[in-house]
PDB file of C-alpha atoms and ligand atoms in Angstrom:
ATOM      1  CA  MET A   2     -59.004  26.350 -23.765  1.00 85.00           C
ATOM      2  CA  THR A   3     -60.764  27.275 -20.528  1.00 86.00           C
ATOM      3  CA  PRO A   4     -59.951  30.490 -18.624  1.00 87.00           C
ATOM      4  CA  LEU A   5     -58.102  28.397 -16.043  1.00 89.00           C
ATOM      5  CA  GLU A   6     -56.036  26.686 -18.724  1.00 91.00           C
ATOM      6  CA  ARG A   7     -55.194  30.081 -20.197  1.00 92.00           C
ATOM      7  CA  ALA A   8     -54.188  31.275 -16.722  1.00 93.00           C
ATOM      8  CA  LEU A   9     -51.984  28.210 -16.347  1.00 95.00           C
ATOM      9  CA  GLU A  10     -50.232  29.017 -19.632  1.00 96.00           C
ATOM     10  CA  THR A  11     -49.571  32.537 -18.343  1.00 96.00           C
ATOM     11  CA  VAL A  12     -48.083  31.272 -15.088  1.00 97.00           C
ATOM     12  CA  ILE A  13     -46.001  28.548 -16.774  1.00 97.00           C
ATOM     13  CA  ALA A  14     -44.332  31.266 -18.844  1.00 97.00           C
ATOM     14  CA  ASP A  15     -42.747  32.561 -15.621  1.00 97.00           C
ATOM     15  CA  LEU A  16     -41.234  29.228 -14.569  1.00 97.00           C
ATOM     16  CA  PRO A  17     -37.508  28.590 -14.908  1.00 95.00           C
ATOM     17  CA  PRO A  18     -36.860  26.994 -18.337  1.00 95.00           C
ATOM     18  CA  GLU A  19     -35.520  23.767 -16.769  1.00 95.00           C
ATOM     19  CA  VAL A  20     -38.727  23.338 -14.743  1.00 96.00           C
ATOM     20  CA  ARG A  21     -40.838  24.003 -17.829  1.00 96.00           C
ATOM     21  CA  ALA A  22     -38.847  21.422 -19.770  1.00 96.00           C
ATOM     22  CA  ARG A  23     -39.048  18.750 -17.074  1.00 96.00           C
ATOM     23  CA  HIS A  24     -42.656  18.979 -15.900  1.00 97.00           C
ATOM     24  CA  ARG A  25     -46.169  18.929 -17.273  1.00 97.00           C
ATOM     25  CA  PHE A  26     -48.932  20.501 -15.238  1.00 96.00           C
ATOM     26  CA  HIS A  27     -52.617  19.791 -15.126  1.00 94.00           C
ATOM     27  CA  PHE A  28     -55.592  20.440 -12.873  1.00 91.00           C
ATOM     28  CA  ALA A  29     -56.623  17.687 -10.467  1.00 88.00           C
ATOM     29  CA  GLU A  30     -60.030  17.571  -8.817  1.00 84.00           C
ATOM     30  CA  GLY A  31     -60.195  17.818  -5.048  1.00 76.00           C
ATOM     31  CA  TRP A  32     -63.288  17.926  -2.902  1.00 74.00           C
ATOM     32  CA  ASP A  33     -66.319  20.221  -3.261  1.00 75.00           C
ATOM     33  CA  GLU A  34     -65.451  21.240  -6.826  1.00 74.00           C
ATOM     34  CA  THR A  35     -62.039  22.495  -5.806  1.00 78.00           C
ATOM     35  CA  LEU A  36     -59.181  22.075  -8.224  1.00 83.00           C
ATOM     36  CA  PHE A  37     -55.512  21.682  -7.519  1.00 87.00           C
ATOM     37  CA  LEU A  38     -52.530  22.087  -9.736  1.00 91.00           C
ATOM     38  CA  ALA A  39     -50.827  18.720 -10.239  1.00 94.00           C
ATOM     39  CA  LEU A  40     -47.643  17.391 -11.757  1.00 96.00           C
ATOM     40  CA  GLU A  41     -47.427  14.893 -14.602  1.00 96.00           C
ATOM     41  CA  ASP A  42     -47.139  12.035 -12.089  1.00 96.00           C
ATOM     42  CA  GLY A  43     -50.242  13.137 -10.210  1.00 93.00           C
ATOM     43  CA  ARG A  44     -48.500  14.730  -7.230  1.00 93.00           C
ATOM     44  CA  TYR A  45     -50.094  17.904  -5.937  1.00 89.00           C
ATOM     45  CA  TRP A  46     -50.177  19.993  -2.779  1.00 86.00           C
ATOM     46  CA  SER A  47     -53.545  20.378  -1.127  1.00 78.00           C
ATOM     47  CA  GLY A  48     -52.426  22.291   1.947  1.00 77.00           C
ATOM     48  CA  GLY A  49     -52.443  25.767   0.487  1.00 72.00           C
ATOM     49  CA  ALA A  50     -54.331  27.689  -2.138  1.00 69.00           C
ATOM     50  CA  TYR A  51     -56.856  25.876  -4.258  1.00 71.00           C
ATOM     51  CA  LEU A  52     -58.740  26.847  -7.371  1.00 79.00           C
ATOM     52  CA  SER A  53     -62.385  27.151  -8.096  1.00 68.00           C
ATOM     53  CA  ALA A  54     -63.529  27.263 -11.661  1.00 63.00           C
ATOM     54  CA  ASP A  55     -65.558  30.457 -11.396  1.00 60.00           C
ATOM     55  CA  THR A  56     -63.080  32.954 -10.075  1.00 65.00           C
ATOM     56  CA  GLU A  57     -62.239  36.247 -11.703  1.00 70.00           C
ATOM     57  CA  TYR A  58     -58.743  36.006 -10.261  1.00 79.00           C
ATOM     58  CA  ASP A  59     -57.591  33.025 -12.286  1.00 90.00           C
ATOM     59  CA  VAL A  60     -54.027  34.123 -12.973  1.00 93.00           C
ATOM     60  CA  ALA A  61     -53.355  35.155  -9.369  1.00 93.00           C
ATOM     61  CA  ASN A  62     -54.893  31.949  -8.009  1.00 91.00           C
ATOM     62  CA  VAL A  63     -53.011  29.695 -10.401  1.00 93.00           C
ATOM     63  CA  ALA A  64     -49.787  31.540  -9.562  1.00 94.00           C
ATOM     64  CA  GLU A  65     -50.335  30.923  -5.847  1.00 93.00           C
ATOM     65  CA  CYS A  66     -51.071  27.255  -6.475  1.00 92.00           C
ATOM     66  CA  MET A  67     -47.935  27.002  -8.599  1.00 95.00           C
ATOM     67  CA  GLN A  68     -45.887  28.562  -5.784  1.00 94.00           C
ATOM     68  CA  ASP A  69     -47.263  26.001  -3.342  1.00 93.00           C
ATOM     69  CA  LEU A  70     -46.579  23.141  -5.741  1.00 94.00           C
ATOM     70  CA  MET A  71     -43.023  24.337  -6.386  1.00 95.00           C
ATOM     71  CA  MET A  72     -42.262  24.824  -2.697  1.00 93.00           C
ATOM     72  CA  GLU A  73     -43.998  21.865  -1.094  1.00 94.00           C
ATOM     73  CA  VAL A  74     -43.592  19.163  -3.732  1.00 94.00           C
ATOM     74  CA  LEU A  75     -40.515  20.140  -5.754  1.00 95.00           C
ATOM     75  CA  TRP A  76     -38.780  22.175  -3.007  1.00 95.00           C
ATOM     76  CA  ILE A  77     -38.083  25.035  -5.378  1.00 93.00           C
ATOM     77  CA  VAL A  78     -38.333  28.595  -4.106  1.00 92.00           C
ATOM     78  CA  TRP A  79     -40.014  30.382  -6.980  1.00 95.00           C
ATOM     79  CA  PRO A  80     -40.007  33.080  -8.082  1.00 96.00           C
ATOM     80  CA  GLU A  81     -37.197  35.127  -6.621  1.00 93.00           C
ATOM     81  CA  CYS A  82     -36.486  38.806  -7.078  1.00 92.00           C
ATOM     82  CA  PRO A  83     -33.717  39.409  -9.641  1.00 88.00           C
ATOM     83  CA  ALA A  84     -32.460  42.327  -7.505  1.00 89.00           C
ATOM     84  CA  HIS A  85     -32.815  40.904  -3.986  1.00 89.00           C
ATOM     85  CA  ASP A  86     -32.626  37.498  -2.341  1.00 84.00           C
ATOM     86  CA  PHE A  87     -36.299  37.616  -1.506  1.00 88.00           C
ATOM     87  CA  GLY A  88     -39.107  35.512  -2.835  1.00 91.00           C
ATOM     88  CA  LEU A  89     -41.910  37.203  -4.727  1.00 95.00           C
ATOM     89  CA  HIS A  90     -45.547  37.063  -3.830  1.00 94.00           C
ATOM     90  CA  VAL A  91     -48.719  37.540  -5.792  1.00 94.00           C
ATOM     91  CA  ASP A  92     -50.252  40.982  -5.568  1.00 94.00           C
ATOM     92  CA  PHE A  93     -52.328  43.339  -7.678  1.00 93.00           C
ATOM     93  CA  GLU A  94     -51.421  46.672  -9.166  1.00 92.00           C
ATOM     94  CA  ALA A  95     -54.012  48.610 -11.130  1.00 91.00           C
ATOM     95  CA  ARG A  96     -56.124  45.419 -11.033  1.00 89.00           C
ATOM     96  CA  ARG A  97     -53.428  43.417 -12.813  1.00 92.00           C
ATOM     97  CA  PRO A  98     -51.852  40.394 -11.110  1.00 94.00           C
ATOM     98  CA  VAL A  99     -48.170  41.077 -10.461  1.00 96.00           C
ATOM     99  CA  TRP A 100     -45.151  39.614  -8.679  1.00 97.00           C
ATOM    100  CA  ARG A 101     -44.182  41.808  -5.751  1.00 96.00           C
ATOM    101  CA  CYS A 102     -40.862  41.583  -3.909  1.00 94.00           C
ATOM    102  CA  LYS A 103     -41.105  41.158  -0.138  1.00 84.00           C
ATOM    103  CA  GLY A 104     -37.922  43.163   0.383  1.00 80.00           C
ATOM    104  CA  GLY A 105     -38.252  46.693  -0.893  1.00 70.00           C
ATOM    105  CA  SER A 106     -41.893  46.021  -1.691  1.00 85.00           C
ATOM    106  CA  HIS A 107     -41.490  46.763  -5.383  1.00 94.00           C
ATOM    107  CA  VAL A 108     -43.337  45.203  -8.300  1.00 95.00           C
ATOM    108  CA  VAL A 109     -41.000  43.051 -10.379  1.00 95.00           C
ATOM    109  CA  ALA A 110     -43.281  42.163 -13.297  1.00 96.00           C
ATOM    110  CA  PRO A 111     -46.834  41.361 -14.278  1.00 96.00           C
ATOM    111  CA  ILE A 112     -47.475  37.649 -13.820  1.00 97.00           C
ATOM    112  CA  GLY A 113     -46.631  36.022 -17.136  1.00 97.00           C
ATOM    113  CA  ALA A 114     -43.893  38.548 -17.962  1.00 96.00           C
ATOM    114  CA  LEU A 115     -41.321  37.683 -15.297  1.00 95.00           C
ATOM    115  CA  HIS A 116     -38.635  36.754 -17.808  1.00 91.00           C
ATOM    116  CA  ASP A 117     -38.966  40.214 -19.366  1.00 88.00           C
ATOM    117  CA  ALA A 118     -38.209  41.910 -16.031  1.00 80.00           C
ATOM    118  CA  PRO A 119     -34.917  43.805 -15.840  1.00 73.00           C
ATOM    119  CA  SER A 120     -32.428  42.121 -13.517  1.00 65.00           C
TER     120      SER A 120
HETATM  121 ZN1  LIG B  21     -36.714  42.914  -4.892  1.00 91.73          ZN
END
């Protein structure tokens, strides 16, 4: 498994169970060695974040690509704060990639551990 594939596994763990059950994700090649996150039917969103294979921020980048794919292709707002009605965005705390709430500006969980976050 490549570092990107491991990062994808980490991000998939945070998806709602019904999305995980319904969809398969893979990396699709774009231009200039860029990679996009794609659905099982080949759909992907190229308008936002993209991946390059030599980044040290794999988990954060894959999480941002997953957010774009959810929002722009599946029209799912993901993830949302369990305490507020706000979406979460990718941030870093102590060099770890985390989900941060836009309202209240608190860290909800490390990326990959969202389902362990207290609600
Ligand atoms: Zn919140």
